mmCIF file of C-alpha atoms in Angstrom:
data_model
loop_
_atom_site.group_PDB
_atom_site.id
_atom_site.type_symbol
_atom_site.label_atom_id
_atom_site.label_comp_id
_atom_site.label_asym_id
_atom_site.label_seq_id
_atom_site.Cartn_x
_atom_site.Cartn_y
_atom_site.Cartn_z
ATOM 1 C CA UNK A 1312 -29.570 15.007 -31.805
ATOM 2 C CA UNK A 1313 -29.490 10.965 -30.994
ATOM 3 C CA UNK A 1314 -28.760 9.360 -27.774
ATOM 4 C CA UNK A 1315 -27.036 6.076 -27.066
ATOM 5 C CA UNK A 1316 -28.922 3.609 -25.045
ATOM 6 C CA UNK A 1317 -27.545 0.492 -24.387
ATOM 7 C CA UNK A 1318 -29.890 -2.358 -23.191
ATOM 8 C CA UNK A 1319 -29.172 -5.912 -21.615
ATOM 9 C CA UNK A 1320 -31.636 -8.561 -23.168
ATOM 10 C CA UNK A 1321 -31.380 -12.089 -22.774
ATOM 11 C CA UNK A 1322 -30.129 -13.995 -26.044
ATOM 12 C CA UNK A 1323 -33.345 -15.151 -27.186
ATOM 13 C CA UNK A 1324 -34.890 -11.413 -27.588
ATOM 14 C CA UNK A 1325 -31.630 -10.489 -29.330
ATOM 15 C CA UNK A 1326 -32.258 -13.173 -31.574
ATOM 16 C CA UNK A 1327 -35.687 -12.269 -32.318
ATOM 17 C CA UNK A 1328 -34.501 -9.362 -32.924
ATOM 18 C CA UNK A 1329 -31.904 -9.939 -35.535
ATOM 19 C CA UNK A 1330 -33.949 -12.281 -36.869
ATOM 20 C CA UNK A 1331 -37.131 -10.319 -37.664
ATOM 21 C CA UNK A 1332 -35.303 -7.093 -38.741
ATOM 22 C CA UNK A 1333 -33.260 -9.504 -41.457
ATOM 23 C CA UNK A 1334 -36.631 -10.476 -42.211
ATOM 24 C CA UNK A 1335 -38.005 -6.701 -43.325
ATOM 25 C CA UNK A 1336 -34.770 -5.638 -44.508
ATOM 26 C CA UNK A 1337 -34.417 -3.099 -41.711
ATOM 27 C CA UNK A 1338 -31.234 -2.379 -39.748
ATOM 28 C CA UNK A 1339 -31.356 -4.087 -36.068
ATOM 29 C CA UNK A 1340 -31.064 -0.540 -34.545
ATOM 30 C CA UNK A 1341 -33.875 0.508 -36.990
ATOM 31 C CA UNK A 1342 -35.728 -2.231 -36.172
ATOM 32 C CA UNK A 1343 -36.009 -1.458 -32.382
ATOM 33 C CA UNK A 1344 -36.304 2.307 -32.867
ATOM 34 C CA UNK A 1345 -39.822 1.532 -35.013
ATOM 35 C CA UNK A 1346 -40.999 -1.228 -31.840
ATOM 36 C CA UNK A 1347 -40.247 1.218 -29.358
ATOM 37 C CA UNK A 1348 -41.772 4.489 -31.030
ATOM 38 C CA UNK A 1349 -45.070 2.313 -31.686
ATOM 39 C CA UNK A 1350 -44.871 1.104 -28.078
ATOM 40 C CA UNK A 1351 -44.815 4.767 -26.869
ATOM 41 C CA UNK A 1352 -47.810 5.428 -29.463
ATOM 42 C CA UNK A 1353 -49.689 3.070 -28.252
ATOM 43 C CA UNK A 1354 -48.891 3.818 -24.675
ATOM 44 C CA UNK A 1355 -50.030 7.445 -25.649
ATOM 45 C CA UNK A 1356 -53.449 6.569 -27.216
ATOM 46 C CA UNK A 1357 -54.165 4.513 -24.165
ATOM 47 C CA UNK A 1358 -53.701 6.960 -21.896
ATOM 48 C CA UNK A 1359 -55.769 9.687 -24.008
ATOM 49 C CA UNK A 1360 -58.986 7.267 -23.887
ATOM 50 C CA UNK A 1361 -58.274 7.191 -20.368
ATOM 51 C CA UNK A 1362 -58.562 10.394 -19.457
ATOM 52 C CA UNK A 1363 -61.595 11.090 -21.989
ATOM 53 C CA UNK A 1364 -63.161 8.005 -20.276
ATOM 54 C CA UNK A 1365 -62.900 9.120 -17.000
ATOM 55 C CA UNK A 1366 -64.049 12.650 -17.916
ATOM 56 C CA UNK A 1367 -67.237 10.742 -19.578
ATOM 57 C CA UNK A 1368 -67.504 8.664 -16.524
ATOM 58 C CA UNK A 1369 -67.568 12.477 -14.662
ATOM 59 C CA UNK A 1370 -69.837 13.884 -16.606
ATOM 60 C CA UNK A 1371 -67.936 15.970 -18.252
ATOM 61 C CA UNK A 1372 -68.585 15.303 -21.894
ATOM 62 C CA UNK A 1373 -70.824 13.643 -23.780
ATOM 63 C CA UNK A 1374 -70.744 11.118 -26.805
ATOM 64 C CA UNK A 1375 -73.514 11.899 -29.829
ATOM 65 C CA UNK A 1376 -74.923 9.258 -31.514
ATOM 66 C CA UNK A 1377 -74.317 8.936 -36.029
ATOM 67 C CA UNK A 1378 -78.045 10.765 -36.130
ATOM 68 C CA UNK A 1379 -77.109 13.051 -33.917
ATOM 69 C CA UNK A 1380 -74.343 14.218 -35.444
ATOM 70 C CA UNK A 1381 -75.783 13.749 -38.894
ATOM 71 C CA UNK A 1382 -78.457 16.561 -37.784
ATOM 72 C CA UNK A 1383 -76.051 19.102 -36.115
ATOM 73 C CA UNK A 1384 -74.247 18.749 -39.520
ATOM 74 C CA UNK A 1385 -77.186 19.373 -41.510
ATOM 75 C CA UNK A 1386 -76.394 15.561 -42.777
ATOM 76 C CA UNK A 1387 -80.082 14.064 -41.991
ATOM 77 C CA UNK A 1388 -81.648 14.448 -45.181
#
């Protein structure tokens, strides 16, 4: 199920807008659904590294260097 959001932007962005979705063939309402769902993405990974940067920065995990890892795995030979 959708929702309708409507959203005041000045004339310039709207432009941009129209202008750049022309430009990859998308719909304008396409075009802002794919910025905004990458926005939120990104918003989303930046919070993630965050939190496991904070949990680091508590000592609560650990990072492992490539030779590390590569003899847990059973890699080093």
């Amino acid at each position: 199920m959708n929702t309708r959001v409507t959203l005041d932007m000045p004339e310039e962005m709207h432009r941009l807008v129209l202008k750049y979705a022309a430009e990859t063939g998308a719909d304008p309402n396409a075009y802002m659904l794919e910025i905004i769902e990458e926005r939120l993405e990104d918003a989303y990974f930046v919070k993630q590294a965050e939190e496991v940067l904070a949990a680091r920065a508590r000592g609560e995990s650990r990072t492992y260097s490539l030779e590390e890892v590569k003899r847990e795995l059973g890699l080093d030979d």
